[in-house]
C-alpha positions as MATLAB code, in Angstrom:
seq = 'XXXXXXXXXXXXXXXXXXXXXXXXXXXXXXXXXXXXXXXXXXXXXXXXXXXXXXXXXXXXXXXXXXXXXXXXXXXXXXXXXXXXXXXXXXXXXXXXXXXXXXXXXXXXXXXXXXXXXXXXXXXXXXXXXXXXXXXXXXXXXXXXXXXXXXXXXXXXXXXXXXXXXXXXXXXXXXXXXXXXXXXXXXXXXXXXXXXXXXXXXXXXXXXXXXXXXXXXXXXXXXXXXXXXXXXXXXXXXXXXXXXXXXXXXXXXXXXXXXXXXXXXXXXXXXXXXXXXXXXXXXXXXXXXXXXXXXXXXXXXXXXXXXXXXXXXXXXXXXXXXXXXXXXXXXXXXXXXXXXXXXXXXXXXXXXXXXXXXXXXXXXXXXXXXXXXXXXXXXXXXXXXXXXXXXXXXXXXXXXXXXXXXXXXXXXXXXXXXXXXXXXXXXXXXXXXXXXXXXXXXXXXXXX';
ca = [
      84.919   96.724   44.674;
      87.446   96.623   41.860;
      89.440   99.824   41.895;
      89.439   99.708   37.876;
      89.520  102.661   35.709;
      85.981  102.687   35.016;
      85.495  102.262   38.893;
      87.452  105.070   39.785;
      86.152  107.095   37.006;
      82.801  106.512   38.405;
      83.257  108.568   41.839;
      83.739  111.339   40.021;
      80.761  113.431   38.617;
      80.655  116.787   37.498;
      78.852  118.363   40.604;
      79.832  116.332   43.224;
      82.468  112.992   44.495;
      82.102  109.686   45.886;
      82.876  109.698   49.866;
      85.228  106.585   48.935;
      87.933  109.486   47.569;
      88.453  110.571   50.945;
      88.120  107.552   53.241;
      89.354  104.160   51.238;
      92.950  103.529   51.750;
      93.474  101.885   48.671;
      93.036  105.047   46.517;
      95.321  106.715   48.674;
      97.882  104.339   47.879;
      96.824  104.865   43.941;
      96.634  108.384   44.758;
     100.478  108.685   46.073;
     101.568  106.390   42.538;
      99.387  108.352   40.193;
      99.595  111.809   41.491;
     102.750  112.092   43.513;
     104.466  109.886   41.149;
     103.930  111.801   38.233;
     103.271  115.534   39.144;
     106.025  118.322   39.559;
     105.608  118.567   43.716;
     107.157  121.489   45.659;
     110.264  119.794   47.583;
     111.757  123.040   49.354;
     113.119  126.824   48.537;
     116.973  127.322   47.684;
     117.436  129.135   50.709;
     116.844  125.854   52.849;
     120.135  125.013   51.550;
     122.814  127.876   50.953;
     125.710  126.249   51.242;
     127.203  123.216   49.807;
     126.580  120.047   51.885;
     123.242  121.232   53.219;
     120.013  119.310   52.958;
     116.476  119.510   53.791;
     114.701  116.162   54.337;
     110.923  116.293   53.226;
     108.143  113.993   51.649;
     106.444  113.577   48.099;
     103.886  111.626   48.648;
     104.762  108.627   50.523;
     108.258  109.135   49.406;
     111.127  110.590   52.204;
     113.740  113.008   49.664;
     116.458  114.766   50.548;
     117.270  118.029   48.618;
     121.069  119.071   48.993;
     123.026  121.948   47.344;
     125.924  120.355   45.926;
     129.943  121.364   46.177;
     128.762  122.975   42.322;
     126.644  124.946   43.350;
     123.761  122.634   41.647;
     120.789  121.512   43.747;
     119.831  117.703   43.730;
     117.189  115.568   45.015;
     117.535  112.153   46.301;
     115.535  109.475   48.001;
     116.470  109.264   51.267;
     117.618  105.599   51.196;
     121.622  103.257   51.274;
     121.541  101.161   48.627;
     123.115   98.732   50.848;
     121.029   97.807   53.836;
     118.426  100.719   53.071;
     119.192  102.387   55.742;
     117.977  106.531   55.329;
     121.013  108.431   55.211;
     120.014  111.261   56.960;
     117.513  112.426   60.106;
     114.350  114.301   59.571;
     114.740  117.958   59.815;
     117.521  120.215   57.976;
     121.317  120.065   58.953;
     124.567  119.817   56.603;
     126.150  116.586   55.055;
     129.421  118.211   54.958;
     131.562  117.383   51.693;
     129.204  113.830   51.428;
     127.210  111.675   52.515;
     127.756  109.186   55.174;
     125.135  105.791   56.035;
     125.389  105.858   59.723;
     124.805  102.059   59.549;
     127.947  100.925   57.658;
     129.690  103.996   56.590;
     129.099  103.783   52.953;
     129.565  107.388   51.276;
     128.367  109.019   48.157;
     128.770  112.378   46.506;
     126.370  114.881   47.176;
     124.586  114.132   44.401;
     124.029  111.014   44.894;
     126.613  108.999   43.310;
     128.669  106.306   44.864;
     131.878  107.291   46.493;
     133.483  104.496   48.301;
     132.146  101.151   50.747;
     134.195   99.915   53.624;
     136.902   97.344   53.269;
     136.147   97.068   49.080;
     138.414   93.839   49.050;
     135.223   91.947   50.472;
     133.068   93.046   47.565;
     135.773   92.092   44.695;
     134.859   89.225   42.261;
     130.940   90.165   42.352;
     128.405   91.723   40.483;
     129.674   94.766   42.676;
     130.012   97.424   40.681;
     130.555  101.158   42.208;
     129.488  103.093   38.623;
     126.051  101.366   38.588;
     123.398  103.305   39.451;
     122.138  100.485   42.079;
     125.363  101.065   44.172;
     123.964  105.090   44.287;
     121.491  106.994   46.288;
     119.028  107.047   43.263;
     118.415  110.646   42.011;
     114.484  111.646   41.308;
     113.474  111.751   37.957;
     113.357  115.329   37.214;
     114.125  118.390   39.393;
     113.859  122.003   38.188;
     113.445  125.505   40.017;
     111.280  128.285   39.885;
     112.363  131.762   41.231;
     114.033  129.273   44.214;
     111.043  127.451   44.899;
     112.213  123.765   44.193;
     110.080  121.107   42.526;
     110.723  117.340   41.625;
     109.275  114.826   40.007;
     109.359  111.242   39.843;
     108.381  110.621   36.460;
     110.629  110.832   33.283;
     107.825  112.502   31.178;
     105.219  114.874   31.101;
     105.388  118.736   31.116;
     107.896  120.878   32.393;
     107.331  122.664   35.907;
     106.131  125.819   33.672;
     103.739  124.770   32.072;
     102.617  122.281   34.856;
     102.374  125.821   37.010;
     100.590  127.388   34.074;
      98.747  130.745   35.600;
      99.731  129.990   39.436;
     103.426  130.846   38.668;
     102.268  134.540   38.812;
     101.752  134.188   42.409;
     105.277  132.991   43.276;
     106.273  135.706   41.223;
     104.152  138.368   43.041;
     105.561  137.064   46.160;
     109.059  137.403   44.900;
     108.552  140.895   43.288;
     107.321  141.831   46.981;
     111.512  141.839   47.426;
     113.529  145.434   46.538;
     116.049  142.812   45.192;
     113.313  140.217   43.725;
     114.364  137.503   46.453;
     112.935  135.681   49.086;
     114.083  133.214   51.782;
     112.813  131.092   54.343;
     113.294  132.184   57.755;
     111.826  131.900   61.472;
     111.413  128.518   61.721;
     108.480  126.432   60.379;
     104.734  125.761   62.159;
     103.752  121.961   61.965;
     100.210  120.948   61.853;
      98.759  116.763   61.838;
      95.104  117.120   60.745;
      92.936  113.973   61.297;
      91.679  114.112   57.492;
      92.507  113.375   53.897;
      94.649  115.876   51.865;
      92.343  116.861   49.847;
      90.091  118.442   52.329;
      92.390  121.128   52.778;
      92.695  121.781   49.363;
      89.222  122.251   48.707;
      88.691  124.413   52.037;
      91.698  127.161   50.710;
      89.289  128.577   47.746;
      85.912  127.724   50.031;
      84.527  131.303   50.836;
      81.345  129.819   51.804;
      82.866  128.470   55.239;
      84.644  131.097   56.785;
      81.878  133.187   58.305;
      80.470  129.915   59.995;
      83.484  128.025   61.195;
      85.422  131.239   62.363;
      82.569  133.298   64.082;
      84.094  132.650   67.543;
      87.192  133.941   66.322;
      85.400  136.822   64.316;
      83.279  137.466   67.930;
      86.322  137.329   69.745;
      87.987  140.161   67.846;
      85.181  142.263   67.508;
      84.533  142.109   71.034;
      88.117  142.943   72.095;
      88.286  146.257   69.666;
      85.480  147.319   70.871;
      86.761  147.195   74.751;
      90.136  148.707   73.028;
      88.400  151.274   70.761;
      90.747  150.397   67.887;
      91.100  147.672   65.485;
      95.025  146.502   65.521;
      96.364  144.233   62.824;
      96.648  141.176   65.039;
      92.517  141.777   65.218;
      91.964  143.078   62.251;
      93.116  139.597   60.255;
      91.092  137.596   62.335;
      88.137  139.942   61.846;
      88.078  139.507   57.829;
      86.414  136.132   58.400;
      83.735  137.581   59.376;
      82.441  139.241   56.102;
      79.003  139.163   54.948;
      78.157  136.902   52.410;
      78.244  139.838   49.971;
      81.495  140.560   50.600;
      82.452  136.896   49.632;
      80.005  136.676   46.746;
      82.191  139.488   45.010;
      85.620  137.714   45.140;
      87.218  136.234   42.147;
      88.015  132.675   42.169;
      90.727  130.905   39.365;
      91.248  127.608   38.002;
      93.630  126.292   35.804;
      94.508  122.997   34.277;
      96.282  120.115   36.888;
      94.097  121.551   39.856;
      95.529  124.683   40.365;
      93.683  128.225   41.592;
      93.376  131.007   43.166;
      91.446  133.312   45.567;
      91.108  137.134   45.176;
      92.537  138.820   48.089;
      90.487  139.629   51.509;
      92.189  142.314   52.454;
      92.132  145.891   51.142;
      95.317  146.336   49.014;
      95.098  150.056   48.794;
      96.219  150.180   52.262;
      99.358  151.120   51.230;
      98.496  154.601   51.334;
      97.645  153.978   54.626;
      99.715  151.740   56.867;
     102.703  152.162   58.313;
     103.884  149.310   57.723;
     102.659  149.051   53.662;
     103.770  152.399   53.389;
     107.430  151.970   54.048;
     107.271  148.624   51.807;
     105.771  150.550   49.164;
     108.621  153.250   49.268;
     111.171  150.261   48.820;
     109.620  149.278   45.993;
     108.796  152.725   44.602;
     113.179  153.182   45.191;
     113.521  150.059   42.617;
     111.086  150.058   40.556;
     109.676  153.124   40.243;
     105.335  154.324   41.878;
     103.598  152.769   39.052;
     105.226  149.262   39.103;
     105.157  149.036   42.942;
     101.345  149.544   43.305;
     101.249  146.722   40.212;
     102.859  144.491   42.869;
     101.087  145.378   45.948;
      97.957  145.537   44.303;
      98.095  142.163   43.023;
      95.804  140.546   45.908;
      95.585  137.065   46.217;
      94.747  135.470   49.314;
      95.414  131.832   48.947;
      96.690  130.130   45.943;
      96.745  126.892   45.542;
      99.475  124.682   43.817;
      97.608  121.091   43.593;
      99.897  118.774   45.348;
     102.380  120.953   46.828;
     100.529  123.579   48.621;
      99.217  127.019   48.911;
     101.740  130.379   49.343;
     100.096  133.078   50.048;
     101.538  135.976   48.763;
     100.288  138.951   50.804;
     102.319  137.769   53.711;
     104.691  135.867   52.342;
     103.866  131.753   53.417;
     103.629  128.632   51.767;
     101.691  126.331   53.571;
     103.345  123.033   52.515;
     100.138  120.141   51.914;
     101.860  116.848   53.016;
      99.766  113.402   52.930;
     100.738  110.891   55.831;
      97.758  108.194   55.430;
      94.263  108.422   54.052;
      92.853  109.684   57.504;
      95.880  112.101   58.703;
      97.793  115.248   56.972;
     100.897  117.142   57.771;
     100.689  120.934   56.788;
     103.873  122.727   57.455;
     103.944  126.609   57.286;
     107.180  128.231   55.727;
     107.397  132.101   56.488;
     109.555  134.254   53.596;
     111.264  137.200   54.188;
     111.311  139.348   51.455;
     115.084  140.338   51.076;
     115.607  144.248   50.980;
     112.767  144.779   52.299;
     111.711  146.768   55.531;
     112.304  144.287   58.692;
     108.597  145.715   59.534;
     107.113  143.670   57.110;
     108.511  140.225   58.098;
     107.995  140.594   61.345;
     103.821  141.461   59.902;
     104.678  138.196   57.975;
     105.338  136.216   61.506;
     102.409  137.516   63.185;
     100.061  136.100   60.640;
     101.690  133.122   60.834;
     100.964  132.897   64.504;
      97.664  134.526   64.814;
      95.705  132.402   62.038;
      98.024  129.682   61.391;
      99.759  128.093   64.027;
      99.041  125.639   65.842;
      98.258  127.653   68.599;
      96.232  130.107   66.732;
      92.359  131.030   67.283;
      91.411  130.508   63.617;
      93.743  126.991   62.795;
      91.984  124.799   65.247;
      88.396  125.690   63.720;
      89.524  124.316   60.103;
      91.366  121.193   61.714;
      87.832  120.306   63.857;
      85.734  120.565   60.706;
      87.924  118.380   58.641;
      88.089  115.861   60.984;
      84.302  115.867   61.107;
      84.576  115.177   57.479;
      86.510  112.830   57.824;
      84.396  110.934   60.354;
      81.010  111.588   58.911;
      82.263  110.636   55.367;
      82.329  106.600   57.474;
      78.848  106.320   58.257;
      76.160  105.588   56.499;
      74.493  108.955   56.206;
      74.993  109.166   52.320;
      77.533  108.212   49.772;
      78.110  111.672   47.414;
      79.584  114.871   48.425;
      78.317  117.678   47.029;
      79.648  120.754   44.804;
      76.710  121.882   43.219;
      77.436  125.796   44.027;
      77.079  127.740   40.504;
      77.706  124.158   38.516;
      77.532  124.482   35.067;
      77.990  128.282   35.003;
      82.056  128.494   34.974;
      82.884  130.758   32.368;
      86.291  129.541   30.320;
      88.780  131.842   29.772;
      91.922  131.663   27.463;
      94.204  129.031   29.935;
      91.282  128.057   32.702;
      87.733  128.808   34.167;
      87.055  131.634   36.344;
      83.965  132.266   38.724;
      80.715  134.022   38.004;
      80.168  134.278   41.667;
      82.773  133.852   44.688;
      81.272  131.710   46.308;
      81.226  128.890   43.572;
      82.791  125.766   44.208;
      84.679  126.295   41.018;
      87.999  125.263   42.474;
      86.780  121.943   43.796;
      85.454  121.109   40.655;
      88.545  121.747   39.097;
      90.772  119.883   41.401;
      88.686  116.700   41.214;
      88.775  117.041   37.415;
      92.574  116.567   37.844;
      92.209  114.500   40.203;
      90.315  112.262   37.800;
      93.007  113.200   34.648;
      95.872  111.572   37.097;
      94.236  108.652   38.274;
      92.213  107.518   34.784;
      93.164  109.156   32.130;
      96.941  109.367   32.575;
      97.054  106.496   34.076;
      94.791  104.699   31.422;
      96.981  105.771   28.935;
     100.618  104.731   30.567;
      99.049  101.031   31.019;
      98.050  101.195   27.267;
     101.807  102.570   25.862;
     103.435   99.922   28.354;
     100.854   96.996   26.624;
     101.811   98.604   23.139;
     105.913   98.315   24.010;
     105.122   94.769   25.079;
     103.408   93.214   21.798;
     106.533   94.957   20.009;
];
């Protein structure tokens, strides 16, 4: 089948998608032009590179980037390619390029930005097209690159909106999480969790916001920690955030769900955030605050609770204890989430190490709550290839999401609002964008 706009169009209803969005490799390669090509996609924080000559390799899309802080002070992104032999420049992982960057293959350089800087034995090059100012004879910069409170994002279009307005309501979650911070800073720190899933990338988008799941998939984790404070006669924390699954449907019906324009939401938090009256631990953050910014704006902060937020094609931080779970798309059938952990800078060292214990209790690798999400996805995944049906339902409280001045927000929290909303852009970046970039390149044609 022709993978036309009006085909493509077609898997996408109000209610519910076509299987063939999840499973058909050739909209994943559409998908990595039409949405990674053109969206603002989180690359890396500014503390992944503090001094200059330091990089931090990732993807966007199917795309390897380098982001490097530059002998300015400026921070750059750069496809990770020698315009020579096209060779990558750099290994995968983080490390320093020192004053510039070196091909390993025939020891071309270029500034840390990107442009060239010199080519062996030049004599051997004279009286051809070579020419070192052209940008061929560079590591070719990304389109756009801009920063938000550290967190850096780049895009590989020319056009569109800037990352504010492309953020639109979500940016209030990186700045909760940076508020969190005495000094209104955060960093990345104490290493970073890698997870493959055997499933598309959207699948883990649409789980993040899915309160319907949680009771069902997690109950052996849920069982587990019930079981164990009852033999302990306490709850502790490491318990106590496994436990929260495990909430009636009530409990989830009651939660606030978000959505805002490009496929962007959020959850209301799980977890009770008056416990800062309570808890060691939120107590002496709260004092921190309360030293800065006075009682009344520190329980503003800690009593913004959000639980997951997600940031269509970058991610989801979660600002509560300070992660971003970074959303990376390897094929069609296979996913690489990586989990950054933040410490809040000025803040008690209490709280980070709270932050790491999350991080290894529910989303490691080696957690009891992870592996449940990565086994149901890949059943999705693999029961999407049969023959048991061709839609994919998200019927939950359709047609009842009430609009509010820059999205929709739930009438129930356990609508599938936010997959609704992400296949919506889903469908703006891969018809009606694109429809309309294929009509302005026709138009500058007949001119």
């Amino acid at each position: 089948m022709s993978l036309n706009h009006e085909t493509l169009a077609s898997l996408v209803r109000p209610d519910s998608v076509n299987k063939r969005v999840y499973t058909d490799p050739e909209i994943f390669v559409l998908e990595m032009e039409r949405i990674y090509g053109r969206a603002w996609i989180y690359v890396g924080h500014e503390s992944q590179v503090k001094a200059p000559g330091d990089y931090h390799t990732t993807r966007l899309g199917d795309q390897d980037v380098v982001m490097v802080r530059a002998s300015d002070g400026q921070i750059h992104v750069v496809y990770n390619r020698c315009p020579h032999k096209g060779a990558q420049i750099v290994p995968d992982g983080d490390g320093s390029a020192g004053k510039f960057f070196r091909c390993p293959y025939h020891a071309w350089t270029f500034k840390l930005d990107g442009t060239h800087l010199s080519a062996p034995l030049r004599n051997g090059l004279q009286n051809t097209c070579f020419d070192p100012k052209h940008p061929d004879f560079s590591m070719r910069r990304l389109a756009r690159v801009d920063s938000y409170r550290g967190f850096v994002f780049a895009s590989q279009a020319s056009d569109g909106p800037d990352l504010k307005t492309f953020l639109n309501g979500v940016a209030s979650s990186i700045d909760n999480l940076c508020d969190r911070s005495p000094v209104g800073e955060v960093e990345v720190t104490g290493g970073v969790f890698r997870v493959l899933q055997r499933s598309n990338w959207k699948v883990f988008y649409e789980n993040l916001h899915d309160t319907m799941h949680a009771p069902v998939t997690h109950e052996s984790s849920v069982v587990s920690a019930r079981s164990q404070a009852a033999e302990m006669g306490a709850m502790p924390f490491e318990l106590l955030i496994m436990d929260g699954n495990g909430e009636p449907y009530e409990f989830w019906e009651k939660l606030e769900l978000r959505a805002y324009e490009y496929g962007h939401g959020y959850m209301e938090g799980i977890f009770d955030p008056t416990a800062a009256t309570r808890d060691p631990v939120s107590n002496a953050h709260f004092a921190a605050l309360a030293e800065t910014y006075g009682e009344e704006r520190a329980r503003g902060i800690l009593g913004m609770n959000r639980h997951n937020t997600v940031i269509y094609g970058s991610g989801s931080p979660h600002t509560v204890f300070q992660q971003f779970r970074v959303i990376r798309p390897i094929a069609v059938d296979k996913t690489l989430v990586e989990i950054q952990v933040f410490r809040l800078k000025g803040a008690p060292e209490a709280v980070f190490d709270r932050a790491l214990t999350y991080a290894n209790v529910i989303n490691s690798p080696s957690s009891n709550v992870m592996p449940d999400d990565v086994e149901v996805y890949a059943r999705c995944q693999q029961g999407n290839q049969t023959h048991g049906g061709d839609w994919v339902s998200m019927h939950r409280y359709a047609g009842t999401d009430r609009a509010v001045e820059d999205g929709f927000v739930s009438i129930n929290g356990t609508s599938e609002l936010p997959m609704r909303n992400q296949f919506a852009a889903w469908k703006r970046f891969m018809v009606d964008d694109a429809a309309q970039t294929q009509k302005q390149t026709q138009n500058q044609g007949d001119a």
